[in-house]
Coordinates of C-alpha atoms in Angstrom, one line a residue:
X1 CA 0.0 0.0 0.0
X2 CA 1.3 3.5 -0.9
X3 CA 1.8 6.2 1.7
X4 CA -0.5 9.2 1.6
X5 CA 1.1 12.2 -0.2
X6 CA 0.3 14.8 2.5
X7 CA 3.4 16.9 3.1
X8 CA 3.0 16.6 6.9
X9 CA 3.1 12.8 6.7
X10 CA 6.0 12.8 4.4
X11 CA 8.0 15.1 6.7
X12 CA 6.9 12.9 9.6
X13 CA 8.1 9.8 7.8
X14 CA 11.4 11.4 6.9
X15 CA 12.2 11.7 10.5
X16 CA 11.2 8.1 11.2
X17 CA 13.3 6.7 8.3
X18 CA 16.4 8.7 9.1
X19 CA 16.3 7.3 12.6
X20 CA 16.5 10.7 14.2
X21 CA 15.6 10.4 17.9
X22 CA 12.2 12.0 17.9
X23 CA 11.6 12.1 21.6
X24 CA 13.1 15.6 21.3
X25 CA 10.7 16.4 18.5
X26 CA 7.5 14.6 19.3
X27 CA 6.5 13.5 22.9
X28 CA 3.9 11.2 24.3
X29 CA 0.8 13.1 25.3
X30 CA -0.7 12.9 28.8
X31 CA -3.9 14.6 27.7
X32 CA -6.8 12.3 28.6
X33 CA -8.7 13.1 25.4
X34 CA -5.7 12.2 23.3
X35 CA -5.1 9.0 25.2
X36 CA -8.8 8.1 24.9
X37 CA -8.5 8.6 21.1
X38 CA -5.5 6.4 21.1
X39 CA -7.4 3.8 23.0
X40 CA -10.1 3.8 20.3
X41 CA -7.4 3.6 17.6
X42 CA -5.7 0.7 19.4
X43 CA -9.0 -1.3 19.6
X44 CA -9.7 -0.6 15.9
X45 CA -6.3 -1.3 14.5
X46 CA -4.3 -3.3 17.0
X47 CA -6.5 -5.0 19.6
X48 CA -7.1 -8.1 17.6
X49 CA -3.4 -9.1 17.6
X50 CA -1.9 -7.3 20.7
X51 CA -2.6 -6.6 24.3
X52 CA -0.7 -5.5 27.4
X53 CA -0.7 -8.7 29.4
X54 CA 0.3 -11.6 27.1
X55 CA 1.5 -12.2 23.7
X56 CA -1.1 -12.9 21.1
X57 CA -0.8 -13.1 17.3
X58 CA 1.8 -10.4 17.9
X59 CA 3.9 -9.4 21.0
X60 CA 2.3 -7.9 24.1
X61 CA 3.1 -4.2 24.1
X62 CA 3.5 -3.2 27.7
X63 CA 6.7 -1.2 28.1
X64 CA 7.4 -1.1 24.3
X65 CA 7.7 2.7 24.4
X66 CA 10.7 2.4 26.8
X67 CA 12.3 -0.3 24.7
X68 CA 12.1 1.4 21.3
X69 CA 12.2 5.0 20.0
X70 CA 9.2 7.0 18.9
X71 CA 10.8 7.1 15.4
X72 CA 11.1 3.4 15.2
X73 CA 7.5 2.7 16.5
X74 CA 5.9 5.2 14.2
X75 CA 7.9 3.8 11.2
X76 CA 6.8 0.3 12.1
X77 CA 3.2 1.2 12.4
X78 CA 3.1 2.9 9.0
X79 CA 4.8 0.1 7.2
X80 CA 6.1 -2.8 9.3
X81 CA 7.0 -4.9 6.3
X82 CA 9.3 -2.2 4.9
X83 CA 11.1 -2.1 8.2
X84 CA 11.6 -5.8 8.1
X85 CA 12.9 -5.7 4.6
X86 CA 15.3 -2.9 5.6
X87 CA 17.1 -5.4 7.8
X88 CA 16.4 -3.7 11.1
X89 CA 17.5 -6.3 13.7
X90 CA 14.5 -5.7 16.1
X91 CA 12.0 -6.0 13.3
X92 CA 13.6 -9.0 11.7
X93 CA 13.7 -10.8 15.1
X94 CA 10.0 -10.1 15.7
X95 CA 9.1 -11.4 12.3
X96 CA 11.3 -14.5 12.8
X97 CA 9.6 -15.2 16.1
X98 CA 6.0 -14.5 15.2
X99 CA 6.2 -15.4 11.5
X100 CA 3.2 -13.1 10.8
X101 CA 3.7 -9.7 9.1
X102 CA 1.9 -6.8 10.8
X103 CA -0.5 -5.0 8.5
X104 CA 0.6 -1.6 7.3
X105 CA -1.3 1.5 8.4
X106 CA -0.4 4.3 6.0
X107 CA -3.9 5.8 6.5
X108 CA -3.0 7.0 10.1
X109 CA -2.1 10.7 10.3
X110 CA 0.7 12.0 12.5
X111 CA -1.8 13.1 15.2
X112 CA -3.4 9.7 15.2
X113 CA 0.0 7.9 15.5
X114 CA 0.8 10.2 18.4
X115 CA -2.5 9.4 20.1
X116 CA -2.0 5.7 19.5
X117 CA 1.5 5.7 20.9
X118 CA 0.5 7.9 23.8
X119 CA -2.1 5.3 24.8
X120 CA 0.4 2.5 24.5
X121 CA 2.9 4.6 26.6
X122 CA 0.4 4.4 29.5
X123 CA 1.1 0.7 29.8
X124 CA 4.4 0.3 31.5
X125 CA 6.3 -3.0 31.8
X126 CA 5.4 -4.9 35.0
X127 CA 7.7 -7.3 36.7
X128 CA 7.1 -10.8 35.3
X129 CA 6.1 -13.3 38.0
X130 CA 6.1 -16.9 36.8
X131 CA 4.7 -19.9 38.6
X132 CA 7.2 -22.8 39.2
X133 CA 7.1 -25.1 36.2
X134 CA 10.2 -27.1 37.2
X135 CA 8.2 -30.3 37.7
X136 CA 7.0 -30.1 34.0
X137 CA 10.6 -30.4 32.8
X138 CA 12.2 -28.5 29.9
X139 CA 9.9 -26.5 27.6
X140 CA 9.4 -28.1 24.2
X141 CA 11.2 -26.1 21.5
X142 CA 10.0 -28.0 18.5
X143 CA 6.6 -29.6 19.2
X144 CA 6.5 -31.5 15.9
X145 CA 9.9 -32.2 14.5
X146 CA 8.5 -34.3 11.7
X147 CA 7.5 -31.8 9.1
X148 CA 4.5 -31.8 6.8
X149 CA 5.5 -33.3 3.5
X150 CA 4.1 -32.8 0.0
X151 CA 1.6 -35.4 -1.1
X152 CA 2.8 -35.4 -4.7
X153 CA -0.6 -34.1 -5.8
X154 CA -1.5 -30.8 -7.4
X155 CA -4.8 -29.2 -6.9
X156 CA -5.9 -27.5 -10.1
X157 CA -8.0 -24.5 -9.4
X158 CA -10.1 -22.4 -11.8
X159 CA -11.1 -18.9 -11.1
X160 CA -14.8 -19.0 -10.4
X161 CA -15.9 -15.5 -9.3
X162 CA -14.7 -12.4 -7.4
X163 CA -16.6 -11.1 -4.3
X164 CA -17.3 -7.4 -4.2
X165 CA -14.7 -5.4 -2.3
X166 CA -16.0 -4.1 1.1
X167 CA -12.9 -2.1 1.8
X168 CA -10.3 -0.1 -0.1
X169 CA -7.4 -1.7 2.0
X170 CA -6.3 -5.2 2.6
X171 CA -8.2 -7.4 3.1
X172 CA -10.4 -6.2 0.3
X173 CA -13.2 -8.6 1.4
X174 CA -13.9 -10.6 4.5
X175 CA -15.9 -13.4 2.8
X176 CA -16.0 -16.2 5.3
X177 CA -18.8 -18.7 4.6
X178 CA -20.9 -20.2 1.9
X179 CA -24.3 -22.0 2.3
X180 CA -26.4 -23.9 -0.2
X181 CA -30.1 -23.7 0.5
X182 CA -32.1 -26.4 -1.3
X183 CA -35.6 -25.3 -2.5
X184 CA -38.3 -26.7 -4.8
X185 CA -37.5 -24.0 -7.3
X186 CA -33.7 -24.8 -7.3
X187 CA -30.7 -24.2 -5.1
X188 CA -29.7 -20.8 -3.7
X189 CA -26.1 -20.2 -3.0
X190 CA -25.3 -17.6 -0.2
X191 CA -22.0 -16.1 0.9
X192 CA -21.3 -14.0 4.0
X193 CA -18.9 -11.1 4.3
X194 CA -18.0 -10.4 7.9
X195 CA -18.3 -6.7 7.3
X196 CA -22.1 -7.1 7.4
X197 CA -23.4 -8.3 4.0
X198 CA -25.1 -11.5 3.1
X199 CA -25.0 -12.2 -0.7
X200 CA -26.9 -14.5 -2.9
X201 CA -24.7 -15.6 -5.8
X202 CA -26.6 -16.0 -9.1
X203 CA -24.8 -16.5 -12.4
X204 CA -21.6 -15.4 -10.4
X205 CA -23.3 -12.1 -9.6
X206 CA -23.4 -11.1 -5.9
X207 CA -26.7 -9.7 -4.8
X208 CA -27.1 -8.3 -1.3
X209 CA -29.9 -10.3 0.5
X210 CA -29.4 -8.7 3.9
X211 CA -27.3 -5.8 5.3
X212 CA -26.8 -6.3 9.0
X213 CA -25.3 -2.8 9.4
X214 CA -28.8 -1.4 8.5
X215 CA -30.6 -3.9 10.6
X216 CA -28.4 -3.5 13.7
X217 CA -27.3 0.1 14.2
X218 CA -24.8 -0.9 16.9
X219 CA -23.2 -3.5 14.6
X220 CA -19.4 -3.2 14.4
X221 CA -16.9 -5.2 12.2
X222 CA -13.7 -3.8 13.6
X223 CA -10.9 -4.3 14.7
X224 CA -11.4 -7.1 12.2
X225 CA -10.3 -10.7 11.8
X226 CA -12.9 -12.4 14.0
X227 CA -15.4 -9.5 14.7
X228 CA -18.3 -8.5 12.6
X229 CA -21.1 -10.7 11.2
X230 CA -19.6 -14.0 12.5
X231 CA -21.9 -16.6 10.9
X232 CA -25.4 -17.5 9.8
X233 CA -27.5 -20.6 9.3
X234 CA -31.0 -21.4 8.2
X235 CA -33.3 -23.5 10.3
X236 CA -33.8 -27.0 8.8
X237 CA -37.4 -25.9 8.3
X238 CA -36.6 -22.5 7.0
X239 CA -38.8 -22.7 3.9
X240 CA -41.7 -23.3 6.2
X241 CA -41.0 -21.3 9.3
X242 CA -38.7 -18.6 7.9
X243 CA -36.2 -18.8 10.8
X244 CA -32.5 -18.0 10.4
X245 CA -29.8 -17.4 13.0
X246 CA -26.9 -15.1 13.1
X247 CA -24.0 -14.0 15.3
X248 CA -22.5 -10.5 15.3
X249 CA -20.5 -8.0 17.4
X250 CA -21.5 -4.7 18.9
X251 CA -19.7 -2.2 21.0
X252 CA -19.3 -2.9 24.7
X253 CA -22.2 -1.7 26.8
X254 CA -24.7 -1.8 23.9
X255 CA -27.1 -3.7 26.1
X256 CA -27.0 -5.7 29.3
X257 CA -25.2 -9.1 28.7
X258 CA -26.7 -12.4 29.6
X259 CA -23.2 -13.7 30.1
X260 CA -21.3 -11.0 31.9
X261 CA -18.5 -11.0 34.5
X262 CA -17.0 -8.9 37.2
X263 CA -16.6 -5.2 36.5
X264 CA -12.9 -5.4 37.3
X265 CA -12.4 -7.3 34.0
X266 CA -12.5 -5.2 30.8
X267 CA -15.1 -5.6 28.1
X268 CA -13.9 -5.2 24.6
X269 CA -17.1 -6.0 22.7
X270 CA -20.3 -8.0 22.8
X271 CA -21.3 -11.1 20.8
X272 CA -25.0 -11.5 20.1
X273 CA -27.0 -14.5 18.8
X274 CA -30.2 -13.5 17.0
X275 CA -33.1 -15.4 15.5
X276 CA -34.7 -13.8 12.5
X277 CA -38.2 -14.4 11.2
X278 CA -37.9 -13.9 7.4
X279 CA -41.2 -12.8 5.9
X280 CA -40.6 -14.6 2.5
X281 CA -37.8 -17.2 2.5
X282 CA -37.7 -17.1 -1.3
X283 CA -37.4 -13.3 -1.6
X284 CA -34.5 -11.8 -3.3
X285 CA -34.0 -9.4 -0.4
X286 CA -34.9 -10.6 3.1
X287 CA -37.4 -8.7 5.1
X288 CA -36.9 -10.0 8.6
X289 CA -37.9 -9.4 12.3
X290 CA -35.1 -10.1 14.9
X291 CA -35.4 -11.7 18.2
X292 CA -32.3 -11.6 20.4
X293 CA -31.5 -14.9 22.0
X294 CA -28.5 -14.1 24.2
X295 CA -25.6 -11.6 24.5
X296 CA -22.1 -12.2 25.8
X297 CA -19.4 -9.9 27.0
X298 CA -15.8 -10.7 25.9
X299 CA -12.6 -9.2 27.4
X300 CA -11.0 -8.9 23.9
X301 CA -11.9 -8.7 20.3
X302 CA -10.5 -12.2 19.8
X303 CA -12.1 -15.6 19.6
X304 CA -15.8 -15.0 19.2
X305 CA -18.6 -17.0 17.5
X306 CA -17.5 -18.1 14.1
X307 CA -19.8 -21.0 13.4
X308 CA -23.4 -22.1 13.9
X309 CA -24.7 -25.3 12.4
X310 CA -27.6 -27.8 12.6
X311 CA -26.9 -31.5 12.3
X312 CA -27.4 -32.0 8.5
X313 CA -27.8 -35.8 8.8
X314 CA -31.1 -35.6 10.8
X315 CA -34.6 -35.8 9.5
X316 CA -37.8 -34.4 11.1
X317 CA -38.8 -36.4 14.1
X318 CA -35.4 -37.8 14.8
X319 CA -33.7 -37.1 18.2
X320 CA -31.7 -33.9 18.0
X321 CA -33.4 -32.5 14.9
X322 CA -33.6 -28.7 15.0
X323 CA -31.0 -28.3 17.8
X324 CA -28.5 -25.5 17.1
X325 CA -24.7 -25.9 17.7
X326 CA -22.8 -22.7 18.4
X327 CA -19.0 -22.5 18.8
X328 CA -17.8 -20.0 21.3
X329 CA -14.1 -19.0 21.5
X330 CA -12.7 -18.0 24.8
X331 CA -12.8 -14.3 24.0
X332 CA -9.1 -14.0 24.7
X333 CA -9.8 -14.8 28.4
X334 CA -7.2 -17.6 28.6
X335 CA -4.1 -15.6 27.5
X336 CA -5.4 -12.3 29.0
X337 CA -5.2 -13.8 32.5
X338 CA -8.8 -14.6 33.2
X339 CA -8.8 -18.4 32.6
X340 CA -11.8 -18.8 34.9
X341 CA -13.9 -17.2 32.2
X342 CA -13.4 -20.2 29.9
X343 CA -13.6 -24.0 30.4
X344 CA -15.6 -23.7 33.6
X345 CA -19.0 -25.2 34.4
X346 CA -20.5 -21.8 35.1
X347 CA -19.1 -19.9 32.0
X348 CA -19.9 -20.5 28.3
X349 CA -16.7 -19.2 26.7
X350 CA -14.4 -21.8 25.1
X351 CA -17.3 -24.2 24.4
X352 CA -19.5 -25.6 21.8
X353 CA -23.1 -25.0 22.9
X354 CA -26.2 -27.0 21.8
X355 CA -29.5 -25.2 22.3
X356 CA -33.1 -25.6 21.2
X357 CA -34.2 -22.4 19.5
X358 CA -37.8 -23.3 20.1
X359 CA -37.4 -23.9 23.8
X360 CA -37.6 -21.4 26.6
X361 CA -36.1 -23.1 29.7
X362 CA -32.8 -21.1 29.6
X363 CA -31.9 -18.6 32.4
X364 CA -33.1 -15.7 30.2
X365 CA -36.1 -17.6 28.9
X366 CA -35.2 -17.0 25.3
X367 CA -34.1 -20.5 24.1
X368 CA -34.2 -24.0 25.3
X369 CA -31.6 -26.3 26.9
X370 CA -32.0 -29.9 25.6
X371 CA -32.4 -32.4 28.3
X372 CA -30.0 -34.7 26.5
X373 CA -27.1 -32.3 26.8
X374 CA -24.3 -33.8 28.9
X375 CA -24.4 -31.1 31.7
X376 CA -28.1 -30.6 31.6
X377 CA -28.6 -33.7 33.6
X378 CA -26.8 -32.5 36.8
X379 CA -29.8 -30.7 38.2
X380 CA -27.3 -28.0 39.5
X381 CA -28.7 -24.5 38.5
X382 CA -25.2 -23.0 38.5
X383 CA -23.9 -25.4 35.8
X384 CA -24.6 -24.3 32.2
X385 CA -26.6 -27.1 30.6
X386 CA -26.3 -25.6 27.2
X387 CA -22.6 -26.5 27.0
X388 CA -22.2 -29.6 24.7
X389 CA -18.3 -29.8 24.9
X390 CA -15.7 -27.5 26.4
X391 CA -12.0 -26.7 26.4
X392 CA -11.6 -24.8 23.1
X393 CA -9.6 -21.6 22.5
X394 CA -10.9 -20.6 19.1
X395 CA -12.9 -23.2 17.3
X396 CA -13.4 -21.7 13.9
X397 CA -15.2 -24.3 11.9
X398 CA -17.5 -27.3 12.6
X399 CA -18.4 -29.7 9.8
X400 CA -20.2 -33.0 9.6
X401 CA -18.3 -35.7 7.6
X402 CA -20.1 -38.3 5.5
X403 CA -19.2 -41.0 8.0
X404 CA -20.9 -39.1 10.8
X405 CA -17.7 -37.6 12.4
X406 CA -18.0 -34.0 13.5
X407 CA -14.7 -32.2 12.9
X408 CA -13.8 -29.0 14.7
X409 CA -10.8 -27.0 13.7
X410 CA -9.2 -25.1 16.6
X411 CA -6.8 -22.1 16.2
X412 CA -4.0 -22.5 18.7
X413 CA -2.0 -20.0 20.7
X414 CA 1.7 -19.8 20.0
X415 CA 2.5 -23.4 19.2
X416 CA -0.1 -25.8 17.9
X417 CA -3.1 -25.9 15.4
X418 CA -5.6 -28.6 15.9
X419 CA -8.3 -30.8 14.3
X420 CA -10.7 -32.4 16.9
X421 CA -13.5 -34.9 16.8
X422 CA -16.5 -33.4 18.6
X423 CA -18.2 -35.6 21.2
X424 CA -20.7 -34.6 23.9
X425 CA -19.3 -34.0 27.4
X426 CA -15.6 -34.0 26.4
X427 CA -13.0 -31.5 27.6
X428 CA -10.5 -30.5 24.8
X429 CA -8.0 -29.0 27.3
X430 CA -7.6 -25.2 26.7
X431 CA -6.2 -23.3 28.6
X432 CA -4.2 -25.9 30.4
X433 CA -3.5 -27.9 27.2
X434 CA -2.5 -26.7 23.7
X435 CA -2.6 -29.7 21.3
X436 CA -1.0 -32.7 23.0
X437 CA 1.1 -30.5 25.3
X438 CA 0.8 -28.8 28.6
X439 CA 0.4 -25.0 28.6
X440 CA 0.9 -22.9 31.7
X441 CA -0.5 -19.4 31.0
X442 CA 0.6 -18.3 34.5
X443 CA 4.1 -19.2 33.6
X444 CA 6.1 -18.3 30.5
X445 CA 3.1 -18.0 28.2
X446 CA 4.8 -19.0 25.0
X447 CA 6.2 -22.2 26.5
X448 CA 4.6 -25.6 26.3
X449 CA 5.6 -28.9 28.0
X450 CA 5.3 -32.6 27.3
X451 CA 2.4 -34.3 28.9
X452 CA 3.1 -35.9 32.3
X453 CA 3.6 -39.6 32.6
X454 CA 0.3 -39.9 34.4
X455 CA -1.9 -37.5 32.5
X456 CA -5.3 -36.2 33.6
X457 CA -7.8 -38.5 32.0
X458 CA -10.4 -35.7 31.7
X459 CA -8.7 -34.2 28.6
X460 CA -9.3 -35.2 25.0
X461 CA -6.6 -34.5 22.4
X462 CA -6.6 -33.6 18.7
X463 CA -6.8 -36.2 16.0
X464 CA -4.4 -34.1 13.8
X465 CA -2.2 -31.2 14.7
X466 CA 0.7 -29.1 13.3
X467 CA 3.0 -26.6 14.9
X468 CA 4.0 -23.0 14.0
X469 CA 6.9 -24.0 11.9
X470 CA 4.3 -24.9 9.4
X471 CA 1.7 -22.2 9.8
X472 CA -0.1 -19.9 12.2
X473 CA -3.8 -20.4 12.2
X474 CA -5.7 -23.4 10.9
X475 CA -8.5 -22.8 8.4
X476 CA -11.2 -25.4 8.8
X477 CA -12.4 -27.1 5.7
X478 CA -14.6 -30.0 4.5
X479 CA -14.5 -33.6 3.4
X480 CA -14.5 -33.7 -0.4
X481 CA -17.6 -35.3 -1.8
X482 CA -17.2 -34.4 -5.5
X483 CA -16.3 -36.5 -8.5
X484 CA -12.5 -36.2 -8.5
X485 CA -11.2 -39.7 -7.6
X486 CA -7.9 -38.6 -6.0
X487 CA -9.8 -36.4 -3.5
X488 CA -12.3 -39.0 -2.3
X489 CA -12.4 -39.4 1.5
X490 CA -10.0 -36.5 2.1
X491 CA -10.7 -33.7 4.6
X492 CA -9.2 -30.6 2.9
X493 CA -8.2 -27.7 5.1
X494 CA -5.3 -25.3 5.3
X495 CA -3.5 -22.4 7.1
X496 CA -5.1 -19.0 7.1
X497 CA -1.9 -17.0 7.2
X498 CA 0.5 -19.1 5.0
X499 CA -2.1 -20.1 2.5
X500 CA -1.0 -23.7 2.5
X501 CA -3.6 -26.4 1.6
X502 CA -3.5 -29.6 3.5
X503 CA -5.5 -32.8 3.8
X504 CA -5.9 -35.8 6.1
X505 CA -7.6 -39.1 5.2
X506 CA -11.0 -39.1 6.9
X507 CA -10.6 -42.8 7.8
X508 CA -7.4 -41.8 9.8
X509 CA -9.2 -39.4 12.1
X510 CA -9.7 -41.4 15.3
X511 CA -9.8 -40.3 18.9
X512 CA -6.6 -41.2 20.7
X513 CA -4.5 -41.2 17.5
X514 CA -2.7 -38.7 15.3
X515 CA -3.5 -38.6 11.5
X516 CA -0.7 -37.7 9.1
X517 CA -1.1 -34.3 7.4
X518 CA -0.1 -33.9 3.8
X519 CA 0.2 -30.8 1.6
X520 CA -1.1 -30.2 -1.9
X521 CA 0.8 -28.2 -4.5
X522 CA -1.4 -25.5 -6.1
X523 CA -2.1 -24.5 -9.7
X524 CA -4.2 -21.4 -10.3
X525 CA -5.3 -21.6 -13.9
X526 CA -2.1 -22.2 -15.8
X527 CA 0.1 -20.8 -13.0
X528 CA 1.7 -23.2 -10.6
X529 CA 2.5 -21.1 -7.5
X530 CA 1.8 -20.5 -3.8
X531 CA -1.1 -18.5 -2.4
X532 CA 1.1 -15.8 -0.9
X533 CA 2.8 -15.3 -4.2
X534 CA -0.5 -15.2 -6.0
X535 CA -2.0 -12.5 -3.8
X536 CA 1.3 -10.8 -3.3
X537 CA 0.8 -10.7 0.5
X538 CA 2.5 -12.7 3.2
X539 CA -0.9 -13.2 5.0
X540 CA -3.4 -14.7 2.6
X541 CA -6.5 -14.9 4.9
X542 CA -7.5 -18.1 3.2
X543 CA -10.9 -19.8 3.7
X544 CA -12.9 -22.7 2.3
X545 CA -16.5 -23.2 1.2
X546 CA -18.9 -25.5 -0.6
X547 CA -21.2 -24.7 -3.5
X548 CA -23.8 -26.4 -5.7
X549 CA -23.2 -29.9 -7.0
X550 CA -20.4 -30.5 -4.5
X551 CA -18.3 -27.6 -5.7
X552 CA -15.3 -27.0 -3.4
X553 CA -14.1 -23.4 -3.2
X554 CA -10.9 -21.9 -1.9
X555 CA -10.4 -18.1 -1.6
X556 CA -8.3 -15.4 0.0
X557 CA -9.9 -12.5 1.7
X558 CA -6.9 -10.5 0.5
X559 CA -8.2 -10.2 -3.1
X560 CA -11.7 -11.8 -2.9
X561 CA -11.1 -14.2 -5.8
X562 CA -12.9 -17.5 -5.4
X563 CA -11.2 -20.5 -6.9
X564 CA -12.9 -23.8 -7.6
X565 CA -11.1 -27.2 -7.4
X566 CA -11.4 -28.6 -10.9
X567 CA -9.0 -31.5 -10.8
X568 CA -6.2 -33.2 -8.7
X569 CA -3.3 -34.8 -10.6
X570 CA 0.0 -36.4 -9.6
X571 CA 3.0 -34.1 -9.9

C-alpha cells in the first residue's frame, strides 16, 4: 500500500526513516482526550493481535515505548514490512519469532499515531512473575519435529468469481462462509462477508440479500479478523418457518449481557446470537424481524462466535433434529489472565453449545436447553446445561463428515493448530492444554511442555495437529464429496496465514491417534505457484467453502477471488 502524499506525513516519515531520535521532536501526550482517542485507535487497528498482558498473534506491548524510540515505533506502524525488509534487527527478530507480518497503516495521520503511541505509553512494563514449572521439565522447543510433506498431488484451481470489495485496503473482502439452500425452485447459494453483508450468488453475480449494518445500528466489524457478522445458518425448516440465525458483534455496553462477569475485568465488545423471522424465505431481499436470544461480553476482540450449524444428517422427528450448535471462542480470556472465564462449568466461553431455539427453559427464557445435553442432567442450576463440549480456545469451523464424524478446527495459541472430533461431554483442554502439550499461562506463556507420565484423563486430544513452523492459524475445511477420484475421502483444510492447503484421510481421524497431514501443490489456472505469491501478500486470509453440485471453493480475503477445485493430478 502506498503512503499518503500529504506533506506533513512525508515530513513525519522522513524523521522516522532517518532514525532521528524523535523524543526531542514529538513527545507522548498525557492529555486524557488524546489518550482516549489512542485507546479507540488501538482497539480498531491493534487489539485483535496485541494486548498488554500476554503475547497474542503479535507481541504484548507493555513497556514497548521504553524499549524502542518514537521514530522506530511510528515507522513500524506505518509500514512494518518495509522495516523488516530494511534489515532492522529488532523488526527481523520479531518477524522471525511470530512469522506473521503486521498490516501496514499508512492511513494513520501523525496526530493519530501520536494518540495511539501515547495510549500505548500508559502501559508500563510490569515485573514478570512466573509460577514454578520445574516439575514439568524443559519447555518443548519444536513440538512436531517431523515436518508436513508434499503429497505429490497438485490441486488444479479455476477462477470462479470475485466477491465485491468491502474495503479499499487489505483485506479487500472478509468473505467467510458459503451456504447452499435447497428449495423446490432450485438451489440458492449464499456467501457471507463479515463486514455485514449476506449475498446470494446468481450467475456469479453477488446480490445483497441482507445488510446487517442497516438492521443492527450498533453493529461493528472492527478491529477485524474475528469480529463483525460472525456466521449465519438457516433452520432446517426455513422454507416453512422462515427462521434463520446469526451471530454478530456490537460495542461494549450496547445492552446488558446475559453472560457478563466482574466489573474489574474489561469488556472489549459483545457477541449476540439473533433469531430472524424472514417474511418470505424465497425473496431476493430478506425482510426479517429479529429476536435476540443471548448476548455475551468478551474481554478482547479475539475468539468469538464463528460457526453455527444444525446436524445436517437428521430428518424431522429424529432425536436432536432442530438443535443448534454454536461455537464460542474463549474471548481471549485464557491468555489475558482470566482463565476462569473459559472452560468452567459456570461460564460459556471456550465451548460448543447446543441449544433448542424453540425452547424457553434457559436462564433468560429465550431459548431451550436440551435435556439430552451432557451437563443438563446434573440438576445444578449453577452449571450451564447448554454446553455440549468445552476446552476450546478458538474453534473456527464445525463440519459433519459423510461417515458421521463431527470435525472441529481449533486455532491455537503460539505453538499448535488442531483438528478435533466433537463428542458430547468432552473437555478438549484449553487453557491448560495446547494440542498434545501442557500450557501454563501463569508461567512463560509461549512455552509448552510434554504431557506428564500420568496425564489427567479428563482431557481429549486432537486427531491431527501441526506446529507454528508450518503455519499460524488453521483454516477449517470440509470432506471432499465431488467426482475427483484422487480427493475422495479427504478432509481438505489449510492455514489462514500461510495459504498452504493440507489434507488428512477421513478414515485416519480417530480419537486417541494422530492422523498424518499432507500438503497439496497448487495450480491457479495455468500458473503453478503458492497462495502468498498469487495474492502478493505474506498473509493470505485463506478460507474454504462449498457450492452447488459438491463444488469445493478456496479463496483469500486478500483479493476476494474465489477458486474452484477442478482436478487433482500427480505431480
